[in-house]
Amino acid sequence: MLSAGDVQSCLRKLETLLRAIKYPGDVDYSGLSKGDPSTFLPIVSFTLTSFSPPFAEQLVAAGLEMTGKTDLRFTDTLYKVLRDMFHYKPILTKQQFLQWGFSQRKISFICDIINLVLQRHKQLNKVKRTL
């Protein structure tokens, strides 16, 4: 069993990343620390669809639409994006991500997603500036 301190340190990392992407929504830290999937999905959705317009365009160009989907379909597409675009193997299965619990792993997973998108965003902006 993981200690509460581990979850708290992961939440602090997540909070820093949310500031970096200027996440506009309210964050339910209680829900995050309990592993409530409904608290994670809006953060992932914002990261993939709103934070970086160049990255969102890249998703659409690849045929990976992220908006207007059920939680299950969104998660399926999320895992496809992580596999195909980032060559990233998630630490949680889709089923684990969509159920309660696994809070520390989910928070680490969300941090990884934000970091991957931040890196891609910087690459895309660098390419855009050199054109």
Coordinates of C-alpha atoms in Angstrom, one line a residue:
M1 CA 0.0 0.0 0.0
L2 CA 1.3 3.4 -0.9
S3 CA 1.5 6.1 1.7
A4 CA -0.6 9.3 1.5
G5 CA 2.7 11.3 1.2
D6 CA 3.4 9.6 -2.1
V7 CA 0.0 10.6 -3.4
Q8 CA 0.5 14.2 -2.1
S9 CA 3.9 14.5 -3.8
C10 CA 2.4 13.3 -7.1
L11 CA -0.4 15.8 -6.7
R12 CA 2.2 18.6 -6.2
K13 CA 3.9 17.5 -9.5
L14 CA 0.5 17.5 -11.3
E15 CA -0.3 20.9 -9.9
T16 CA 2.9 22.3 -11.3
L17 CA 2.2 20.8 -14.7
L18 CA -1.4 22.1 -14.7
R19 CA 0.0 25.6 -14.2
A20 CA 2.4 25.0 -17.1
I21 CA -0.4 24.2 -19.4
K22 CA -2.7 26.9 -17.9
Y23 CA -5.4 24.5 -17.1
P24 CA -8.6 26.6 -16.8
G25 CA -10.9 24.3 -14.9
D26 CA -11.3 23.6 -11.2
V27 CA -9.3 20.7 -9.9
D28 CA -10.9 18.3 -7.5
Y29 CA -7.9 17.2 -5.5
S30 CA -10.0 15.1 -3.3
G31 CA -11.3 13.1 -6.3
L32 CA -7.8 12.8 -7.7
S33 CA -6.5 11.4 -4.5
K34 CA -9.3 8.8 -4.4
G35 CA -8.7 7.8 -8.0
D36 CA -12.1 9.1 -9.3
P37 CA -11.9 8.7 -13.1
S38 CA -14.3 11.6 -13.7
T39 CA -11.7 14.0 -12.2
F40 CA -9.0 12.8 -14.5
L41 CA -10.8 12.9 -17.8
P42 CA -11.3 16.6 -18.1
I43 CA -7.6 17.2 -17.5
V44 CA -6.6 14.8 -20.2
S45 CA -9.2 16.2 -22.6
F46 CA -8.0 19.7 -22.1
T47 CA -4.4 18.6 -22.5
L48 CA -5.0 16.8 -25.8
T49 CA -7.6 19.1 -27.4
S50 CA -7.2 22.6 -26.1
F51 CA -3.8 23.3 -24.7
S52 CA -1.9 23.0 -28.0
P53 CA -3.8 23.9 -31.2
P54 CA -0.9 22.6 -33.3
F55 CA -1.0 19.3 -31.5
A56 CA -4.8 19.1 -31.7
E57 CA -4.5 19.7 -35.5
Q58 CA -2.0 16.9 -35.7
L59 CA -4.5 14.6 -33.9
V60 CA -7.3 15.5 -36.3
A61 CA -4.9 15.0 -39.3
A62 CA -4.1 11.5 -38.0
G63 CA -7.8 10.7 -37.8
L64 CA -7.8 10.7 -34.0
E65 CA -10.8 12.7 -33.0
M66 CA -11.0 13.3 -29.2
T67 CA -14.2 15.4 -28.8
G68 CA -17.8 14.3 -28.4
K69 CA -17.0 10.8 -27.2
T70 CA -18.1 8.6 -24.3
D71 CA -15.6 8.1 -21.6
L72 CA -14.8 4.6 -22.9
R73 CA -14.4 5.7 -26.6
F74 CA -12.3 8.7 -25.4
T75 CA -10.0 6.4 -23.4
D76 CA -9.7 4.0 -26.4
T77 CA -8.6 6.9 -28.5
L78 CA -6.3 8.2 -25.7
Y79 CA -4.5 4.9 -25.6
K80 CA -4.2 4.8 -29.4
V81 CA -2.7 8.3 -29.3
L82 CA -0.2 7.3 -26.7
R83 CA 0.8 4.2 -28.5
D84 CA 0.9 5.5 -32.1
M85 CA 2.1 9.1 -31.7
F86 CA 4.3 8.9 -28.6
H87 CA 5.3 5.2 -28.5
Y88 CA 4.3 5.2 -24.8
K89 CA 3.0 2.2 -22.9
P90 CA 0.6 3.2 -20.1
I91 CA 1.1 1.9 -16.6
L92 CA -2.6 1.3 -16.3
T93 CA -5.0 -0.7 -18.4
K94 CA -8.0 1.1 -19.9
Q95 CA -10.2 -0.7 -17.4
Q96 CA -8.0 0.4 -14.4
F97 CA -8.1 4.0 -15.7
L98 CA -11.9 4.0 -15.8
Q99 CA -12.5 2.6 -12.4
W100 CA -12.0 4.1 -8.9
G101 CA -8.6 3.6 -7.2
F102 CA -5.1 3.5 -8.5
S103 CA -4.8 7.2 -7.6
Q104 CA -1.0 7.5 -7.5
R105 CA -0.6 5.6 -10.8
K106 CA -3.3 7.7 -12.4
I107 CA -1.7 10.9 -11.2
S108 CA 1.7 9.8 -12.6
F109 CA 0.0 8.7 -15.8
I110 CA -1.6 12.2 -16.2
C111 CA 1.7 13.8 -15.5
D112 CA 3.3 11.7 -18.2
I113 CA 0.6 12.7 -20.7
I114 CA 1.0 16.4 -19.9
N115 CA 4.8 16.1 -20.3
L116 CA 4.5 14.3 -23.6
V117 CA 2.1 16.9 -25.0
L118 CA 4.2 19.8 -23.7
Q119 CA 7.3 18.3 -25.4
R120 CA 5.4 17.8 -28.7
H121 CA 3.9 21.3 -28.4
K122 CA 7.4 22.8 -28.1
Q123 CA 8.7 20.8 -31.1
L124 CA 5.7 21.8 -33.2
N125 CA 6.2 25.5 -32.3
K126 CA 9.9 25.3 -33.1
V127 CA 9.2 23.8 -36.5
K128 CA 6.6 26.5 -37.1
R129 CA 9.1 29.2 -36.3
T130 CA 11.7 27.8 -38.7
L131 CA 9.3 27.8 -41.6

